[in-house]
Coordinates of C-alpha atoms in Angstrom, one line a residue:
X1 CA 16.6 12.4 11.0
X2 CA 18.8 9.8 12.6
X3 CA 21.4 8.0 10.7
X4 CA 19.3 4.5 11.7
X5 CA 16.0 5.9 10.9
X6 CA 17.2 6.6 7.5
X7 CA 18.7 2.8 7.1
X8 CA 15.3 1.5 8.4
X9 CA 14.2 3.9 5.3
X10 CA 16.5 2.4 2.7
X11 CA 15.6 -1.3 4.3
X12 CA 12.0 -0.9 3.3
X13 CA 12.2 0.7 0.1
X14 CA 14.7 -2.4 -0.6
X15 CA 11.8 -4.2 0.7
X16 CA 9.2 -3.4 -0.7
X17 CA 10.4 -1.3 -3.7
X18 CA 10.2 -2.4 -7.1
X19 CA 12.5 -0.4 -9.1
X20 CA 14.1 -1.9 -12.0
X21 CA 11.9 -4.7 -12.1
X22 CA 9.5 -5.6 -14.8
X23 CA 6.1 -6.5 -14.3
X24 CA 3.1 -7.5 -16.9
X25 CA -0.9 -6.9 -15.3
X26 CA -3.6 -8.1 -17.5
X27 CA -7.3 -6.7 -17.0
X28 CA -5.5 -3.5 -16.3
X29 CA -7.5 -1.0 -18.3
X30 CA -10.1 -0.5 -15.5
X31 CA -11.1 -1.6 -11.9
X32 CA -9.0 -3.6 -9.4
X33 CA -6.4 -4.1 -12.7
X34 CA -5.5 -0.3 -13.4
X35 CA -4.6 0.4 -9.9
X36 CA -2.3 -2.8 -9.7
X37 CA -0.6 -1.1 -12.6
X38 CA -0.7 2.2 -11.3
X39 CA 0.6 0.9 -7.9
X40 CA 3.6 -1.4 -9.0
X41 CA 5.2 2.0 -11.5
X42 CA 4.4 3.8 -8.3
X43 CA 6.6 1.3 -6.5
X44 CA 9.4 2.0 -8.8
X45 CA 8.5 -1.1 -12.1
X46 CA 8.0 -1.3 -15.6
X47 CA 4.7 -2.3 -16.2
X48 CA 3.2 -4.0 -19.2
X49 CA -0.2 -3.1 -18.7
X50 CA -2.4 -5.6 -21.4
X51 CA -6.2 -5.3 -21.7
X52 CA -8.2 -5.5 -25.2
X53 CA -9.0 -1.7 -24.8
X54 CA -6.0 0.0 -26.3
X55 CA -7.4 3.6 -25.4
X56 CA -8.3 3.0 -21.9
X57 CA -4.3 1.8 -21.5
X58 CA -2.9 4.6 -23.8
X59 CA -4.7 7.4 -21.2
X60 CA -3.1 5.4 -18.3
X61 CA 0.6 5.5 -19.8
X62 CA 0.1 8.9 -19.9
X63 CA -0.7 9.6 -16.5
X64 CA 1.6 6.9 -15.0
X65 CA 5.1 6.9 -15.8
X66 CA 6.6 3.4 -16.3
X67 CA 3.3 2.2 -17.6
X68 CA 3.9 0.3 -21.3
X69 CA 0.5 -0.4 -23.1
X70 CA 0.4 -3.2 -24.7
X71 CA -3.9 -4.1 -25.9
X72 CA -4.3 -7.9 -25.6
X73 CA -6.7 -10.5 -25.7
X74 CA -5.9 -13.3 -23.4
X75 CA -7.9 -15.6 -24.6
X76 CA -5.9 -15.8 -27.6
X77 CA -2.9 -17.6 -27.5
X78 CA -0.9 -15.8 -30.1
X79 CA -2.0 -12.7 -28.0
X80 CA -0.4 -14.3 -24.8
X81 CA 2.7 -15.3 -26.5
X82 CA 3.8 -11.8 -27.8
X83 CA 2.8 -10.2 -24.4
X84 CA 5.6 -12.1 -22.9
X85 CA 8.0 -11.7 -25.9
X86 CA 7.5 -8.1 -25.9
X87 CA 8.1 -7.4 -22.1
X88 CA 11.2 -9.7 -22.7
X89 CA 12.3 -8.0 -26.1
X90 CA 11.8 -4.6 -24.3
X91 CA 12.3 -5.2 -20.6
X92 CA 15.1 -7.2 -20.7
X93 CA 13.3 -10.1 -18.6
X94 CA 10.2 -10.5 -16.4
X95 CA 10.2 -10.4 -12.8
X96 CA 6.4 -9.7 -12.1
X97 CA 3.0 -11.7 -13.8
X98 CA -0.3 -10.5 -12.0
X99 CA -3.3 -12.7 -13.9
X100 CA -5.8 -10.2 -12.9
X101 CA -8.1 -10.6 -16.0
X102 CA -11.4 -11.7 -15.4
X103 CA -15.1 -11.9 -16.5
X104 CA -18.4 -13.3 -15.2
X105 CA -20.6 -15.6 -15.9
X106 CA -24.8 -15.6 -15.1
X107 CA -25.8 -15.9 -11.5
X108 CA -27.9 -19.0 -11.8
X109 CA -26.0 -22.5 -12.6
X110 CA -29.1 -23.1 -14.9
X111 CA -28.5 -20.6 -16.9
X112 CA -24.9 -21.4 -18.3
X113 CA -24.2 -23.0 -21.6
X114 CA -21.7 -24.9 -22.5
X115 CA -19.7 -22.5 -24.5
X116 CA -20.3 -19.8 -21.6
X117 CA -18.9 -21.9 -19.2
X118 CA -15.8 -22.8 -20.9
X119 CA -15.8 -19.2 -21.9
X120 CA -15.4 -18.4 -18.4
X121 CA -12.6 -20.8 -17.7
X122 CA -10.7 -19.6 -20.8
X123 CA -10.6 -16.0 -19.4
X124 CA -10.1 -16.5 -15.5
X125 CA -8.1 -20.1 -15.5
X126 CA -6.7 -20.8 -18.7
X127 CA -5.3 -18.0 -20.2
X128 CA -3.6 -17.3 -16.6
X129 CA -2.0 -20.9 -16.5
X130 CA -0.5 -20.4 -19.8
X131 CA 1.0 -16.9 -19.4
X132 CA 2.9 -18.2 -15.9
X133 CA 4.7 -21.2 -18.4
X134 CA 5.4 -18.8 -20.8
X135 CA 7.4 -16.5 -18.3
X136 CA 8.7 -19.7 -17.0
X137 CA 9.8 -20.6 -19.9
X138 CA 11.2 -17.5 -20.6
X139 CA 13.5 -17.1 -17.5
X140 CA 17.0 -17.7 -17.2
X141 CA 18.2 -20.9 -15.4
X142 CA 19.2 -18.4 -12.4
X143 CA 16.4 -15.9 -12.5
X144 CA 13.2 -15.0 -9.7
X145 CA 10.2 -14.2 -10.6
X146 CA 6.4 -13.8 -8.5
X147 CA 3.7 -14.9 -9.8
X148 CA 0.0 -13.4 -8.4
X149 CA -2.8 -14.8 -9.3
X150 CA -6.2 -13.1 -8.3
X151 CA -8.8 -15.1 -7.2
X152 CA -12.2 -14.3 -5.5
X153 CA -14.0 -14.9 -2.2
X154 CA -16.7 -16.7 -4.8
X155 CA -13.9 -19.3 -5.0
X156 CA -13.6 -19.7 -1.4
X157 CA -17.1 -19.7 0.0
X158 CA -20.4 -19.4 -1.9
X159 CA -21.9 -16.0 -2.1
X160 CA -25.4 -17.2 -4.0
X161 CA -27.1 -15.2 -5.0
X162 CA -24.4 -13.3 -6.4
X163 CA -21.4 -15.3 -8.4
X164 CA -22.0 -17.8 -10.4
X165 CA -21.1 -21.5 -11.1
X166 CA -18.5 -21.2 -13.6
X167 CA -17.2 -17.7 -12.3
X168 CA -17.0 -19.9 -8.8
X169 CA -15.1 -23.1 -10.4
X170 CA -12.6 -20.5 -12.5
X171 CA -11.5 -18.8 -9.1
X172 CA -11.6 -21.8 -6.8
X173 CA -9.3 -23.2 -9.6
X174 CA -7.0 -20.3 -9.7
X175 CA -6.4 -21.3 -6.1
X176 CA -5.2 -24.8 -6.7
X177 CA -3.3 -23.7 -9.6
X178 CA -1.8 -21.7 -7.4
X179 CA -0.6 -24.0 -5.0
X180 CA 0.5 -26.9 -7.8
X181 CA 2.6 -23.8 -9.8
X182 CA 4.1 -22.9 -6.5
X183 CA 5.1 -26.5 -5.8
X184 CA 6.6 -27.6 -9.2
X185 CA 8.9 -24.2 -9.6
X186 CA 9.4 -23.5 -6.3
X187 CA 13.4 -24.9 -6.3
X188 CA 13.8 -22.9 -9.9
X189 CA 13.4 -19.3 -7.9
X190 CA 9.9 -18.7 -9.1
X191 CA 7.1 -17.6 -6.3
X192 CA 3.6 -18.6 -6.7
X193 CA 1.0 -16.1 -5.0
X194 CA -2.9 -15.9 -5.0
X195 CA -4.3 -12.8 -3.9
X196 CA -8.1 -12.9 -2.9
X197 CA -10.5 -9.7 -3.1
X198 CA -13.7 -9.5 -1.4
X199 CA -15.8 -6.9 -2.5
X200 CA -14.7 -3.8 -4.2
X201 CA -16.8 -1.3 -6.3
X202 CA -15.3 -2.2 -10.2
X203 CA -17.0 -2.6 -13.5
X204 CA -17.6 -6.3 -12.5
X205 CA -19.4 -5.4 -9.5
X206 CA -21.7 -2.6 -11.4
X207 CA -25.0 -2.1 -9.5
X208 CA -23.7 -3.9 -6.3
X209 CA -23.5 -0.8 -4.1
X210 CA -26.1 1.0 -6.1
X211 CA -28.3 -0.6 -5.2
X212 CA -30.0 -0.3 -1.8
X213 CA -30.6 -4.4 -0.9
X214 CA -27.1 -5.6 -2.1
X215 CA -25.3 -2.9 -0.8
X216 CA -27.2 -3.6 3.0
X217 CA -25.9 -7.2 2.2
X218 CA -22.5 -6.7 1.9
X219 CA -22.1 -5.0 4.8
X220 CA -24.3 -6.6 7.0
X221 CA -21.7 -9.9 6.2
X222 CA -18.2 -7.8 6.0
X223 CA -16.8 -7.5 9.4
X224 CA -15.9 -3.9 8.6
X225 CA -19.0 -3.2 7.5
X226 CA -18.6 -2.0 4.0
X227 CA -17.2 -3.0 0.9
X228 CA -13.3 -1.9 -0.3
X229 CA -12.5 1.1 -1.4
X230 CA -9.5 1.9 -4.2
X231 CA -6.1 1.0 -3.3
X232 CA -7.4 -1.0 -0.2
X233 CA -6.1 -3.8 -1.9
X234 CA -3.3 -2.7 -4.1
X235 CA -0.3 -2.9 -1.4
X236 CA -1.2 -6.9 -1.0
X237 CA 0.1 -7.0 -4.4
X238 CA 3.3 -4.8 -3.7
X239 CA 3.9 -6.9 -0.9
X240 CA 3.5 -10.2 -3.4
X241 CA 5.6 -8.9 -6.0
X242 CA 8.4 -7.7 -4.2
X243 CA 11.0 -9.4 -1.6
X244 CA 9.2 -8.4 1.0
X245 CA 7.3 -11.9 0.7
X246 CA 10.7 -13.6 -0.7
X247 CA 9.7 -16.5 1.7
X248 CA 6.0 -16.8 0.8
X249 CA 4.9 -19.6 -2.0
X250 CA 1.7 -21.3 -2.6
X251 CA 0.0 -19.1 -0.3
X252 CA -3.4 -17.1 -0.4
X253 CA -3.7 -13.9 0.7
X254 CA -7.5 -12.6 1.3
X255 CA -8.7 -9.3 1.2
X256 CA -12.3 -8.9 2.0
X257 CA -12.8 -7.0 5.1
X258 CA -13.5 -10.6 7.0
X259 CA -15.9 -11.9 4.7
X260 CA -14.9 -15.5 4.6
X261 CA -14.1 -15.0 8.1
X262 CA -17.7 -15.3 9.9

């Protein structure tokens, strides 16, 4: 090996490497969520993994070295706040927030309540805003820190009859949060990122490519003809997280195979 193949080496793991940096994923006890985690301690980070179900996170830190467990309920504000304090207390600082928590509402816009709906907000919008001030808030006057936000194709085109009015508002919403975060803290060092799957096979997609009909769909509108498959996602995150996007802000980054691209 050549002495410049080995720099070109050492240029991309400074790149895209991740070591010594600390990260916090929420939703990461299962589906797109666990392999962020998994993916950014591959990529050399601490990562504060948060989801409500502890034991789901406790098998992952032991698989995964760098992985910190920490069970969480986002939609509680005390929950939020000592998610950030602890990956301060014990990380030192945060470089890396990935609000990847989500949940869905009912298909049909006639079917939402009004507690549901705002339910749905809480977990996909709200409780993401409020963790990015809190690590804001948290940050030293000279520090960086990306921000990823995960949105869905459902917040960019309609997908009826799968999706879901307030599951379509929460992620259209993440995406102009997105771009108003990335504005206002833009000159303080801190990047603001939306990432935006199409479809993959996760616990929120359960019976989509079991079944016969909405499996044909998918792929009969995905340019590649099928839905994603794990980890087909994850290095868009990588990429987001580390300084290999160091000059991307307020952007979106969509992942779907060409969906929203017909």
């Amino acid at each position: 090996m050549t002495d410049n193949i080995i720099e070109e080496r050492r240029m991309l793991d400074d790149m895209f490497g991740l070591a010594g940096r600390v990260a916090i994923v929420t939703g990461a006890s299962s589906g797109l969520g666990l392999g962020f985690a998994r993916t950014l301690a591959g990529a050399g980070a601490t990562v504060f993994a948060a989801a409500r179900r502890l034991d789901r996170l406790n098998t992952l830190a032991a698989e995964v070295p760098g992985i910190v467990p920490v069970q969480c309920d986002i939609t509680v504000d005390a929950d939020r706040r000592s998610l950030v304090n602890r990956a301060v207390a014990e990380g030192g600082r945060i470089d890396v927030l990935v609000n990847n928590a989500g949940t869905p509402g009912p298909p049909n816009a006639e079917d939402e309540t009004i507690d549901g709906f705002d339910a749905v907000l809480r977990v996909n919008l709200v409780a993401g805003f409020h963790l990015a001030t809190y690590l804001v808030g948290s940050l030293p006057a000279d520090a960086r820190a990306s921000i990823v936000n995960v949105s869905s194709v459902i917040g960019l085109v309609s997908t009826a009859p799968i999706g879901g009015a307030s599951y379509a508002a929460s992620k259209a919403g993440t995406l102009g949060l997105t771009r108003e975060l990335a504005g206002q803290w833009g000159r303080r060092g801190v990047r603001v990122n939306a990432v935006v799957p199409g479809w993959f096979d996760t616990e929120m997609t359960d019976g989509l490519f079991t079944n016969d009909k909405s499996a044909g769909w998918v792929r009969r509108n995905t340019m590649l003809g099928r839905g994603g498959t794990d980890g087909e996602i994850d290095g868009a995150i990588v990429f987001l997280a580390s300084d290999a996007s160091s000059y991307m802000t307020g952007q979106t980054l969509v992942v779907d195979g060409g969906w929203t691209a017909r």
